[in-house]
Amino acid sequence: MTRLFRLAALVAAAALLAASPAVAAPDVVRFRSDTDAFIRRAMDRIGVVPGLAIAVVDGDEAVLIAGYGVADLATGAAVDADTRFYIASSTKSFTALALAAMSARGEVDRAAPLSAWSSVPGLPADVADRVSLTDLLSHRSGLDNLPLSFRAAFSGDHTPEVMQRLIAATTTLDDAPYGTFRYSNAGYNLATTLLEARDGRDWRLVVRDEVLNPLGMVHTTGWLSEARADGAVIAAGHLGHPLAGPVRSPLQKTDATMQSAGGLVSTPGDMARWLEVQINDGVLDGRRVFPEGLVASTHQPLAANETTFGPYRRESYGLGWQIGRYGDDVLIHHFGNFSGSRAHVSFMPARRLGVVVMVNEDVLAGGLADVVANYVYDWRAARPDLEAFYDAAVAGLVDRRDQGRAAIARQQAERAARPSMLSRPLSVYAGTYESPQLGTVRVAERDGAMIVSMGVMEAVAESFTQPETVRVELAPMQGQVIQFGGDGEAPDRLVIVGETFLRR
């Protein structure tokens, strides 16, 4: 671990900031001490996770809220109880509860076909007359919409009018027909785009008014500009693979890419409130916030999803929640990751115990979030081999770190050795290329390199293996090939992610 990491860990927030009674029960004190020691030890051994935040809720009490390390290597800001982490796809459960609350009041019928409450521009009548909000929110609609989801989450190249036009780009999935579970962002993006077309409200206003404000989650927002205006420390995503140590991810979230399937930042303190209201079916601080049964309804299975994710057995999906098991215990959960950020949000309804862990690295060691959460569950279950088991779990993360770092270095060296497959000077390829579906690609020459950008994404192009192609990583660790075309002196088009962009 770097000197900066060690200093931040000593100075900051790893001090246990739990909202707790003045005199804690001995087992709670020991739990905090053991968990604190484990997290410190794990972060030190793994060495590539700059910062971590945790919240643990037991019944109606936050028994642990803590922060460790640094939020952003560029600033050295320490993680504490007020640090805001990007929770990525864990946002889905917030969006789903907001729409369920609207449905409970009769403002929209989540069980009715989309055509019953929306004009649904561009959707075939048979689709609009069959698919409901519930279908979209439980990933069983049989629909996809790459342009909508790409612009919303990655490029940020959109306006409300553009997004509403792109509803017509919705396609049906031959390999996941209506009623079949297929996880994607598209259902949430479609649902909130249709509602915005009808009501004129950005999805963030809906979630704020329906969920965040009633719960007093005042540090949670879908607007990064709002958080920064308040002077908040926001954890940046980091990439842990460079041999010299973690680096800030080149792709960070902006207001334009905070979207209904993954678009909130939150603090460990606010997320403790979220866990409490889930565990207690809408009751928070002894006060009923949501009608009885509303929160519980989002935990009910709606789509079969028999899969495994690490140590978790998933059985079904509800409204914004995965439903499965950790060991013998039912675990309702949703995780999220994006460009160097990782969130674990889960609770066990029978044990009335919940955990949130947020980290700001997700190339080599994002799994630390799950390991820490599992440590909490197993500590509280009095697992007899706890320390030995989790020493081995951390050793496994270290091995995966080393293997991942070596594999990435090898791939980077192989790509760097490729000869250029471009037949013309870089300046000839420079220009603006447009697609009605995916927006604008800009190609420029800068300091002898080709720079490619789409909205907020930008990458240096590398050589690829076919004539007139380059490779880019507009999203870190996710390579895309660009094929230039045209018979004239300069290319008149390019193809990326299967879409043709014409030169302006």
Short mmCIF file of C-alpha atoms in Angstrom, two decimals:
data_model
loop_
_atom_site.label_atom_id
_atom_site.label_comp_id
_atom_site.label_asym_id
_atom_site.label_seq_id
_atom_site.Cartn_x
_atom_site.Cartn_y
_atom_site.Cartn_z
CA MET A 1 0.00 0.00 0.00
CA THR A 2 1.31 3.47 -0.86
CA ARG A 3 2.31 6.01 1.77
CA LEU A 4 -0.72 8.09 0.73
CA PHE A 5 -3.02 5.14 1.41
CA ARG A 6 -1.48 4.52 4.83
CA LEU A 7 -1.68 8.18 5.83
CA ALA A 8 -5.31 8.46 4.75
CA ALA A 9 -6.23 5.28 6.54
CA LEU A 10 -4.72 6.62 9.75
CA VAL A 11 -6.11 10.11 9.49
CA ALA A 12 -9.57 9.32 8.15
CA ALA A 13 -12.55 7.80 8.56
CA ALA A 14 -11.80 4.36 9.21
CA ALA A 15 -12.68 5.62 12.66
CA LEU A 16 -15.98 3.89 13.32
CA LEU A 17 -18.65 6.46 12.77
CA ALA A 18 -21.63 4.33 13.67
CA ALA A 19 -24.84 5.89 14.86
CA SER A 20 -25.12 3.89 18.06
CA PRO A 21 -26.07 4.02 21.73
CA ALA A 22 -23.65 5.74 24.11
CA VAL A 23 -22.87 2.38 25.72
CA ALA A 24 -22.82 -0.38 23.12
CA ALA A 25 -23.40 -4.02 23.92
CA PRO A 26 -20.13 -5.97 24.24
CA ASP A 27 -20.85 -8.09 21.14
CA VAL A 28 -21.44 -4.97 19.04
CA VAL A 29 -18.16 -3.50 20.25
CA ARG A 30 -16.33 -6.71 19.37
CA PHE A 31 -18.08 -6.90 15.99
CA ARG A 32 -16.97 -3.39 15.12
CA SER A 33 -13.43 -4.06 16.27
CA ASP A 34 -13.12 -7.34 14.38
CA THR A 35 -14.68 -5.93 11.21
CA ASP A 36 -12.49 -2.85 11.36
CA ALA A 37 -9.36 -4.99 11.74
CA PHE A 38 -10.41 -7.27 8.88
CA ILE A 39 -11.11 -4.40 6.47
CA ARG A 40 -7.82 -2.69 7.26
CA ARG A 41 -5.92 -5.95 6.86
CA ALA A 42 -7.67 -6.82 3.60
CA MET A 43 -7.15 -3.38 2.04
CA ASP A 44 -3.51 -3.40 3.04
CA ARG A 45 -2.88 -6.86 1.55
CA ILE A 46 -4.76 -6.20 -1.68
CA GLY A 47 -3.26 -2.74 -2.09
CA VAL A 48 -5.21 -1.57 -5.14
CA VAL A 49 -8.48 -0.40 -3.57
CA PRO A 50 -8.07 3.27 -2.67
CA GLY A 51 -11.24 3.63 -0.57
CA LEU A 52 -14.10 1.69 0.99
CA ALA A 53 -17.27 2.59 2.87
CA ILE A 54 -19.52 0.25 4.84
CA ALA A 55 -22.89 0.34 6.58
CA VAL A 56 -24.39 -2.49 8.61
CA VAL A 57 -27.98 -2.47 9.88
CA ASP A 58 -29.36 -4.87 12.45
CA GLY A 59 -33.15 -4.61 12.64
CA ASP A 60 -33.78 -0.90 13.15
CA GLU A 61 -30.27 0.10 14.22
CA ALA A 62 -27.20 1.07 12.23
CA VAL A 63 -24.55 -0.85 14.16
CA LEU A 64 -21.67 0.16 11.93
CA ILE A 65 -20.97 3.04 9.56
CA ALA A 66 -17.34 3.54 8.60
CA GLY A 67 -15.02 4.77 5.90
CA TYR A 68 -11.46 3.79 4.96
CA GLY A 69 -8.74 5.06 2.68
CA VAL A 70 -9.08 7.77 0.08
CA ALA A 71 -11.97 8.80 -2.15
CA ASP A 72 -9.85 10.12 -4.99
CA LEU A 73 -6.12 9.62 -5.55
CA ALA A 74 -6.02 12.92 -7.43
CA THR A 75 -6.99 14.87 -4.31
CA GLY A 76 -6.14 12.55 -1.44
CA ALA A 77 -9.54 13.27 0.14
CA ALA A 78 -10.30 10.76 2.89
CA VAL A 79 -13.37 8.52 2.91
CA ASP A 80 -15.72 9.24 5.80
CA ALA A 81 -19.39 8.88 6.66
CA ASP A 82 -20.31 11.69 4.26
CA THR A 83 -18.33 10.49 1.22
CA ARG A 84 -20.58 9.82 -1.76
CA PHE A 85 -19.97 6.67 -3.75
CA TYR A 86 -21.50 5.79 -7.09
CA ILE A 87 -23.81 2.81 -6.55
CA ALA A 88 -24.31 1.98 -10.26
CA SER A 89 -26.99 -0.68 -10.88
CA SER A 90 -27.98 -0.73 -7.21
CA THR A 91 -29.95 2.35 -8.31
CA LYS A 92 -32.53 0.05 -9.91
CA SER A 93 -34.21 -0.75 -6.60
CA PHE A 94 -34.71 2.98 -5.93
CA THR A 95 -36.25 3.57 -9.35
CA ALA A 96 -38.49 0.51 -9.01
CA LEU A 97 -39.76 1.57 -5.58
CA ALA A 98 -40.50 5.07 -6.86
CA LEU A 99 -42.63 3.70 -9.70
CA ALA A 100 -44.29 1.19 -7.39
CA ALA A 101 -45.27 4.07 -5.08
CA MET A 102 -46.78 5.97 -8.01
CA SER A 103 -48.67 2.84 -9.02
CA ALA A 104 -50.01 2.32 -5.50
CA ARG A 105 -51.56 5.80 -5.65
CA GLY A 106 -53.06 5.14 -9.06
CA GLU A 107 -50.85 7.60 -10.94
CA VAL A 108 -49.69 4.83 -13.25
CA ASP A 109 -50.70 1.19 -13.38
CA ARG A 110 -47.52 -0.87 -13.37
CA ALA A 111 -49.47 -4.02 -14.28
CA ALA A 112 -51.27 -2.45 -17.27
CA PRO A 113 -49.92 -2.53 -20.83
CA LEU A 114 -47.79 0.46 -21.79
CA SER A 115 -50.44 1.52 -24.31
CA ALA A 116 -52.92 2.03 -21.47
CA TRP A 117 -51.10 5.10 -20.17
CA SER A 118 -48.58 6.15 -22.85
CA SER A 119 -48.69 6.92 -26.54
CA VAL A 120 -45.56 4.72 -26.86
CA PRO A 121 -44.17 6.31 -30.04
CA GLY A 122 -42.52 3.80 -32.34
CA LEU A 123 -43.36 0.63 -30.44
CA PRO A 124 -45.29 -1.98 -32.40
CA ALA A 125 -48.88 -2.20 -31.23
CA ASP A 126 -48.59 -5.83 -30.19
CA VAL A 127 -45.62 -4.95 -27.94
CA ALA A 128 -47.25 -1.87 -26.42
CA ASP A 129 -50.45 -3.82 -25.77
CA ARG A 130 -48.61 -6.64 -23.99
CA VAL A 131 -45.62 -5.23 -22.09
CA SER A 132 -46.13 -3.52 -18.72
CA LEU A 133 -43.98 -1.46 -16.36
CA THR A 134 -43.65 -4.55 -14.19
CA ASP A 135 -42.26 -6.44 -17.17
CA LEU A 136 -39.72 -3.69 -17.86
CA LEU A 137 -38.61 -3.39 -14.22
CA SER A 138 -38.23 -7.16 -13.73
CA HIS A 139 -36.26 -7.75 -16.97
CA ARG A 140 -38.90 -10.02 -18.50
CA SER A 141 -40.19 -7.72 -21.25
CA GLY A 142 -38.35 -9.43 -24.11
CA LEU A 143 -37.19 -5.99 -25.29
CA ASP A 144 -33.87 -4.25 -25.78
CA ASN A 145 -32.79 -0.79 -26.88
CA LEU A 146 -29.04 -0.35 -27.32
CA PRO A 147 -29.15 3.29 -28.52
CA LEU A 148 -31.24 4.39 -25.54
CA SER A 149 -29.09 2.60 -22.97
CA PHE A 150 -25.77 3.55 -24.60
CA ARG A 151 -26.56 7.24 -24.70
CA ALA A 152 -28.01 7.22 -21.19
CA ALA A 153 -25.16 5.40 -19.43
CA PHE A 154 -22.06 5.87 -21.55
CA SER A 155 -21.91 8.77 -24.01
CA GLY A 156 -24.38 11.17 -22.38
CA ASP A 157 -25.14 12.44 -25.88
CA HIS A 158 -28.87 13.03 -25.50
CA THR A 159 -31.77 15.32 -24.74
CA PRO A 160 -35.27 14.32 -23.59
CA GLU A 161 -36.45 14.76 -27.17
CA VAL A 162 -33.69 12.50 -28.53
CA MET A 163 -34.43 9.81 -25.94
CA GLN A 164 -38.13 9.86 -26.74
CA ARG A 165 -37.35 9.54 -30.44
CA LEU A 166 -35.13 6.55 -29.70
CA ILE A 167 -38.02 4.60 -28.20
CA ALA A 168 -38.64 3.60 -31.83
CA ALA A 169 -35.25 1.80 -31.80
CA THR A 170 -36.63 -0.81 -29.38
CA THR A 171 -36.17 -4.38 -30.60
CA THR A 172 -37.49 -7.74 -29.49
CA LEU A 173 -35.09 -10.43 -28.27
CA ASP A 174 -35.36 -13.69 -30.18
CA ASP A 175 -33.28 -15.54 -27.58
CA ALA A 176 -35.13 -14.03 -24.59
CA PRO A 177 -38.80 -13.67 -25.58
CA TYR A 178 -41.49 -11.99 -23.52
CA GLY A 179 -41.64 -13.52 -20.04
CA THR A 180 -38.00 -14.66 -20.06
CA PHE A 181 -35.51 -12.99 -17.72
CA ARG A 182 -32.72 -11.07 -19.46
CA TYR A 183 -30.88 -8.52 -17.38
CA SER A 184 -30.16 -5.15 -18.99
CA ASN A 185 -30.55 -1.43 -18.44
CA ALA A 186 -33.01 -1.07 -21.31
CA GLY A 187 -36.19 -1.84 -19.37
CA TYR A 188 -35.50 0.89 -16.80
CA ASN A 189 -34.45 3.39 -19.46
CA LEU A 190 -37.62 2.67 -21.46
CA ALA A 191 -39.85 2.92 -18.40
CA THR A 192 -38.56 6.29 -17.27
CA THR A 193 -38.31 7.72 -20.80
CA LEU A 194 -41.98 6.87 -21.37
CA LEU A 195 -42.96 8.41 -18.03
CA GLU A 196 -40.95 11.56 -18.75
CA ALA A 197 -42.68 11.85 -22.14
CA ARG A 198 -46.03 11.65 -20.36
CA ASP A 199 -45.37 13.72 -17.22
CA GLY A 200 -42.38 15.89 -18.13
CA ARG A 201 -40.41 14.81 -15.03
CA ASP A 202 -36.80 13.65 -15.15
CA TRP A 203 -36.41 10.24 -13.46
CA ARG A 204 -34.22 11.86 -10.80
CA LEU A 205 -37.06 14.10 -9.70
CA VAL A 206 -39.32 11.07 -9.45
CA VAL A 207 -36.84 9.13 -7.28
CA ARG A 208 -36.08 12.19 -5.16
CA ASP A 209 -39.73 13.00 -4.49
CA GLU A 210 -40.98 9.43 -4.08
CA VAL A 211 -38.07 7.84 -2.20
CA LEU A 212 -35.13 10.01 -1.17
CA ASN A 213 -37.00 12.89 0.45
CA PRO A 214 -39.43 10.68 2.42
CA LEU A 215 -36.46 8.69 3.76
CA GLY A 216 -34.38 11.74 4.60
CA MET A 217 -31.61 10.53 2.31
CA VAL A 218 -30.38 14.08 1.87
CA HIS A 219 -26.88 13.09 0.72
CA THR A 220 -28.11 10.86 -2.09
CA THR A 221 -28.61 12.36 -5.54
CA GLY A 222 -28.60 11.67 -9.26
CA TRP A 223 -26.98 15.04 -9.98
CA LEU A 224 -23.23 15.13 -9.46
CA SER A 225 -23.31 18.87 -10.03
CA GLU A 226 -25.69 19.17 -7.07
CA ALA A 227 -23.39 17.09 -4.86
CA ARG A 228 -20.35 19.16 -5.82
CA ALA A 229 -22.22 22.40 -5.25
CA ASP A 230 -22.78 21.22 -1.67
CA GLY A 231 -19.04 20.66 -1.28
CA ALA A 232 -19.38 16.88 -1.05
CA VAL A 233 -16.46 14.52 -1.47
CA ILE A 234 -17.30 12.11 -4.30
CA ALA A 235 -15.38 8.86 -4.61
CA ALA A 236 -13.84 8.56 -8.07
CA GLY A 237 -13.63 5.25 -9.90
CA HIS A 238 -10.12 3.80 -10.12
CA LEU A 239 -8.33 1.12 -12.15
CA GLY A 240 -5.96 -1.05 -10.15
CA HIS A 241 -4.00 -2.86 -12.86
CA PRO A 242 -0.99 -0.55 -13.48
CA LEU A 243 2.15 -1.92 -11.83
CA ALA A 244 2.87 1.48 -10.29
CA GLY A 245 -0.46 1.41 -8.45
CA PRO A 246 -4.07 2.40 -9.01
CA VAL A 247 -4.95 5.29 -11.31
CA ARG A 248 -8.08 7.37 -11.63
CA SER A 249 -10.38 5.94 -14.30
CA PRO A 250 -10.48 8.09 -17.45
CA LEU A 251 -14.26 7.62 -17.59
CA GLN A 252 -16.10 9.22 -14.67
CA LYS A 253 -19.81 9.76 -14.31
CA THR A 254 -21.40 13.11 -15.23
CA ASP A 255 -24.93 14.44 -14.86
CA ALA A 256 -25.60 13.33 -18.44
CA THR A 257 -24.69 9.70 -17.76
CA MET A 258 -26.55 9.30 -14.47
CA GLN A 259 -29.56 7.27 -15.56
CA SER A 260 -32.46 5.37 -14.05
CA ALA A 261 -30.77 1.95 -14.26
CA GLY A 262 -27.58 3.25 -12.61
CA GLY A 263 -27.47 6.87 -11.57
CA LEU A 264 -27.18 7.64 -7.86
CA VAL A 265 -24.35 8.56 -5.53
CA SER A 266 -24.91 7.91 -1.85
CA THR A 267 -23.16 7.85 1.51
CA PRO A 268 -22.84 4.94 3.96
CA GLY A 269 -25.12 6.81 6.36
CA ASP A 270 -27.86 7.27 3.78
CA MET A 271 -27.53 3.68 2.62
CA ALA A 272 -28.06 2.55 6.21
CA ARG A 273 -31.44 4.28 6.08
CA TRP A 274 -32.19 2.46 2.83
CA LEU A 275 -31.39 -0.90 4.43
CA GLU A 276 -33.52 -0.13 7.48
CA VAL A 277 -36.60 0.67 5.41
CA GLN A 278 -36.12 -2.52 3.38
CA ILE A 279 -35.75 -4.72 6.46
CA ASN A 280 -38.76 -3.11 8.16
CA ASP A 281 -41.16 -2.88 5.19
CA GLY A 282 -41.34 0.87 4.99
CA VAL A 283 -40.75 1.81 8.65
CA LEU A 284 -37.80 4.08 9.43
CA ASP A 285 -36.83 5.50 12.84
CA GLY A 286 -40.03 4.02 14.25
CA ARG A 287 -42.18 5.92 11.74
CA ARG A 288 -44.08 4.43 8.82
CA VAL A 289 -42.78 6.12 5.68
CA PHE A 290 -44.34 3.89 3.02
CA PRO A 291 -47.69 2.08 3.12
CA GLU A 292 -47.55 -1.35 4.65
CA GLY A 293 -46.63 -3.95 2.05
CA LEU A 294 -45.30 -1.51 -0.56
CA VAL A 295 -41.59 -2.07 0.09
CA ALA A 296 -42.16 -5.79 0.66
CA SER A 297 -43.89 -6.02 -2.73
CA THR A 298 -40.64 -5.11 -4.47
CA HIS A 299 -39.00 -8.18 -2.90
CA GLN A 300 -41.46 -10.65 -4.44
CA PRO A 301 -40.22 -12.95 -7.25
CA LEU A 302 -41.40 -11.85 -10.69
CA ALA A 303 -38.96 -13.50 -13.09
CA ALA A 304 -37.09 -16.78 -12.68
CA ASN A 305 -33.32 -16.28 -12.69
CA GLU A 306 -31.51 -19.48 -11.72
CA THR A 307 -27.86 -18.44 -11.71
CA THR A 308 -24.86 -18.21 -9.44
CA PHE A 309 -22.77 -15.13 -8.79
CA GLY A 310 -19.71 -16.04 -6.77
CA PRO A 311 -21.00 -17.51 -3.50
CA TYR A 312 -24.56 -16.33 -4.13
CA ARG A 313 -27.31 -18.52 -5.59
CA ARG A 314 -29.81 -16.39 -7.45
CA GLU A 315 -33.33 -17.72 -7.92
CA SER A 316 -35.45 -14.84 -9.20
CA TYR A 317 -35.71 -11.10 -9.76
CA GLY A 318 -38.30 -8.80 -8.21
CA LEU A 319 -38.69 -5.05 -8.66
CA GLY A 320 -35.09 -3.87 -8.67
CA TRP A 321 -33.85 -6.73 -6.47
CA GLN A 322 -32.14 -10.07 -7.01
CA ILE A 323 -33.64 -12.76 -4.79
CA GLY A 324 -31.48 -15.70 -3.82
CA ARG A 325 -29.40 -17.20 -1.06
CA TYR A 326 -26.08 -16.88 0.67
CA GLY A 327 -25.56 -20.25 2.28
CA ASP A 328 -28.91 -21.24 3.76
CA ASP A 329 -30.12 -17.66 4.21
CA VAL A 330 -32.39 -15.82 1.79
CA LEU A 331 -30.42 -12.83 0.51
CA ILE A 332 -32.19 -9.97 -1.26
CA HIS A 333 -29.53 -7.98 -3.04
CA HIS A 334 -28.41 -5.81 -5.91
CA PHE A 335 -24.86 -5.08 -6.88
CA GLY A 336 -23.49 -2.50 -9.29
CA ASN A 337 -20.28 -1.61 -11.06
CA PHE A 338 -19.05 0.88 -13.64
CA SER A 339 -15.61 2.04 -14.73
CA GLY A 340 -13.81 1.53 -11.43
CA SER A 341 -16.71 1.72 -8.95
CA ARG A 342 -18.40 -1.23 -7.23
CA ALA A 343 -21.35 -1.42 -4.81
CA HIS A 344 -22.75 -4.34 -2.80
CA VAL A 345 -26.23 -3.81 -1.31
CA SER A 346 -27.92 -6.75 0.43
CA PHE A 347 -30.04 -7.86 3.38
CA MET A 348 -31.32 -11.05 4.95
CA PRO A 349 -35.02 -10.63 5.76
CA ALA A 350 -35.17 -13.54 8.22
CA ARG A 351 -32.17 -12.31 10.21
CA ARG A 352 -33.15 -8.65 9.74
CA LEU A 353 -29.55 -7.89 8.89
CA GLY A 354 -28.27 -5.80 5.99
CA VAL A 355 -24.91 -4.69 4.59
CA VAL A 356 -23.75 -2.07 2.11
CA VAL A 357 -20.12 -2.00 0.96
CA MET A 358 -18.90 0.50 -1.64
CA VAL A 359 -15.40 0.55 -3.13
CA ASN A 360 -13.73 2.73 -5.75
CA GLU A 361 -11.84 0.09 -7.76
CA ASP A 362 -13.37 -2.61 -9.93
CA VAL A 363 -10.84 -3.98 -12.39
CA LEU A 364 -8.83 -6.24 -10.10
CA ALA A 365 -10.43 -6.17 -6.65
CA GLY A 366 -14.05 -5.10 -6.82
CA GLY A 367 -14.82 -8.47 -5.26
CA LEU A 368 -13.54 -7.07 -1.97
CA ALA A 369 -16.99 -5.52 -1.53
CA ASP A 370 -18.60 -8.96 -1.51
CA VAL A 371 -15.92 -10.49 0.72
CA VAL A 372 -16.40 -7.77 3.34
CA ALA A 373 -20.19 -8.16 3.23
CA ASN A 374 -19.88 -11.94 3.59
CA TYR A 375 -17.51 -11.46 6.54
CA VAL A 376 -20.21 -9.44 8.27
CA TYR A 377 -22.89 -12.07 7.68
CA ASP A 378 -20.61 -14.89 8.78
CA TRP A 379 -19.34 -13.03 11.86
CA ARG A 380 -22.91 -12.42 12.97
CA ALA A 381 -23.68 -16.11 12.36
CA ALA A 382 -20.69 -17.10 14.56
CA ARG A 383 -18.90 -19.01 11.82
CA PRO A 384 -16.32 -21.10 13.69
CA ASP A 385 -13.50 -20.83 11.13
CA LEU A 386 -14.16 -17.17 10.38
CA GLU A 387 -10.64 -15.72 10.49
CA ALA A 388 -8.97 -18.60 8.69
CA PHE A 389 -11.64 -18.68 6.01
CA TYR A 390 -11.41 -14.96 5.34
CA ASP A 391 -7.62 -14.90 5.41
CA ALA A 392 -7.88 -17.44 2.59
CA ALA A 393 -10.54 -15.34 0.83
CA VAL A 394 -8.26 -12.29 0.87
CA ALA A 395 -5.37 -14.43 -0.37
CA GLY A 396 -7.63 -15.46 -3.25
CA LEU A 397 -8.28 -11.81 -4.08
CA VAL A 398 -4.53 -11.16 -4.05
CA ASP A 399 -3.99 -14.08 -6.44
CA ARG A 400 -6.70 -12.78 -8.79
CA ARG A 401 -5.15 -9.33 -8.58
CA ASP A 402 -1.78 -10.68 -9.66
CA GLN A 403 -3.22 -12.86 -12.41
CA GLY A 404 -5.38 -10.02 -13.72
CA ARG A 405 -2.54 -7.53 -13.65
CA ALA A 406 -0.26 -9.93 -15.56
CA ALA A 407 -2.93 -10.74 -18.15
CA ILE A 408 -3.69 -7.08 -18.77
CA ALA A 409 0.00 -6.20 -19.08
CA ARG A 410 0.49 -9.05 -21.56
CA GLN A 411 -2.49 -7.96 -23.66
CA GLN A 412 -1.33 -4.34 -23.65
CA ALA A 413 2.15 -5.35 -24.81
CA GLU A 414 0.71 -7.49 -27.61
CA ARG A 415 -1.47 -4.62 -28.83
CA ALA A 416 1.40 -2.13 -28.65
CA ALA A 417 3.44 -4.37 -30.97
CA ARG A 418 0.85 -4.36 -33.74
CA PRO A 419 1.70 -2.43 -36.91
CA SER A 420 -0.66 0.28 -38.06
CA MET A 421 -3.30 -0.90 -40.51
CA LEU A 422 -4.24 2.61 -41.64
CA SER A 423 -3.23 3.54 -45.18
CA ARG A 424 -3.44 7.33 -44.87
CA PRO A 425 -2.08 10.04 -42.58
CA LEU A 426 -4.01 10.39 -39.30
CA SER A 427 -5.15 13.87 -40.25
CA VAL A 428 -7.16 12.41 -43.15
CA TYR A 429 -9.32 10.37 -40.77
CA ALA A 430 -10.05 13.35 -38.51
CA GLY A 431 -13.61 14.59 -38.61
CA THR A 432 -17.12 14.21 -37.23
CA TYR A 433 -19.16 11.09 -37.99
CA GLU A 434 -22.84 10.83 -37.13
CA SER A 435 -25.48 8.15 -36.58
CA PRO A 436 -29.17 8.86 -35.90
CA GLN A 437 -29.13 5.97 -33.42
CA LEU A 438 -25.91 6.31 -31.42
CA GLY A 439 -25.02 9.98 -31.92
CA THR A 440 -21.64 11.46 -32.83
CA VAL A 441 -18.12 10.11 -33.08
CA ARG A 442 -15.32 12.66 -33.26
CA VAL A 443 -11.89 11.68 -34.57
CA ALA A 444 -8.92 14.01 -34.08
CA GLU A 445 -5.16 13.94 -34.34
CA ARG A 446 -3.33 15.04 -31.20
CA ASP A 447 0.42 14.80 -30.61
CA GLY A 448 0.79 12.14 -33.28
CA ALA A 449 -2.03 9.98 -31.97
CA MET A 450 -5.61 9.39 -33.07
CA ILE A 451 -8.10 10.50 -30.42
CA VAL A 452 -11.66 9.18 -30.63
CA SER A 453 -14.54 10.58 -28.56
CA MET A 454 -18.25 9.94 -28.15
CA GLY A 455 -19.94 12.38 -25.82
CA VAL A 456 -18.10 12.24 -22.47
CA MET A 457 -15.99 9.24 -23.53
CA GLU A 458 -12.54 9.66 -25.04
CA ALA A 459 -9.74 7.23 -25.87
CA VAL A 460 -6.45 6.99 -27.73
CA ALA A 461 -6.79 4.62 -30.68
CA GLU A 462 -4.54 1.58 -30.97
CA SER A 463 -3.69 -0.48 -34.02
CA PHE A 464 -5.95 -3.39 -34.85
CA THR A 465 -5.49 -6.41 -37.11
CA GLN A 466 -7.57 -5.64 -40.23
CA PRO A 467 -7.07 -3.01 -42.95
CA GLU A 468 -8.41 0.44 -42.07
CA THR A 469 -9.19 -0.47 -38.46
CA VAL A 470 -8.22 0.78 -35.02
CA ARG A 471 -9.12 -0.34 -31.52
CA VAL A 472 -10.35 1.98 -28.75
CA GLU A 473 -11.40 1.63 -25.13
CA LEU A 474 -14.05 4.30 -24.79
CA ALA A 475 -15.07 2.45 -21.64
CA PRO A 476 -11.99 1.22 -19.75
CA MET A 477 -11.14 -2.44 -20.27
CA GLN A 478 -13.85 -2.77 -22.93
CA GLY A 479 -12.35 -2.66 -26.40
CA GLN A 480 -14.23 -1.59 -29.51
CA VAL A 481 -13.05 -1.87 -33.11
CA ILE A 482 -13.54 1.01 -35.54
CA GLN A 483 -13.63 0.18 -39.25
CA PHE A 484 -13.16 3.15 -41.58
CA GLY A 485 -14.71 2.97 -45.05
CA GLY A 486 -15.01 4.86 -48.31
CA ASP A 487 -13.18 4.92 -51.65
CA GLY A 488 -12.29 8.62 -51.75
CA GLU A 489 -9.22 10.42 -50.49
CA ALA A 490 -10.71 10.48 -47.00
CA PRO A 491 -13.04 8.00 -45.25
CA ASP A 492 -16.71 8.90 -45.57
CA ARG A 493 -17.92 6.59 -42.80
CA LEU A 494 -16.92 4.42 -39.89
CA VAL A 495 -18.50 1.43 -38.17
CA ILE A 496 -18.34 0.84 -34.42
CA VAL A 497 -20.45 -1.50 -32.24
CA GLY A 498 -22.24 -2.59 -35.40
CA GLU A 499 -23.49 0.90 -36.22
CA THR A 500 -22.51 2.97 -39.29
CA PHE A 501 -21.63 6.63 -38.75
CA LEU A 502 -21.52 8.91 -41.82
CA ARG A 503 -19.00 11.70 -42.09
CA ARG A 504 -20.56 15.10 -41.70
#
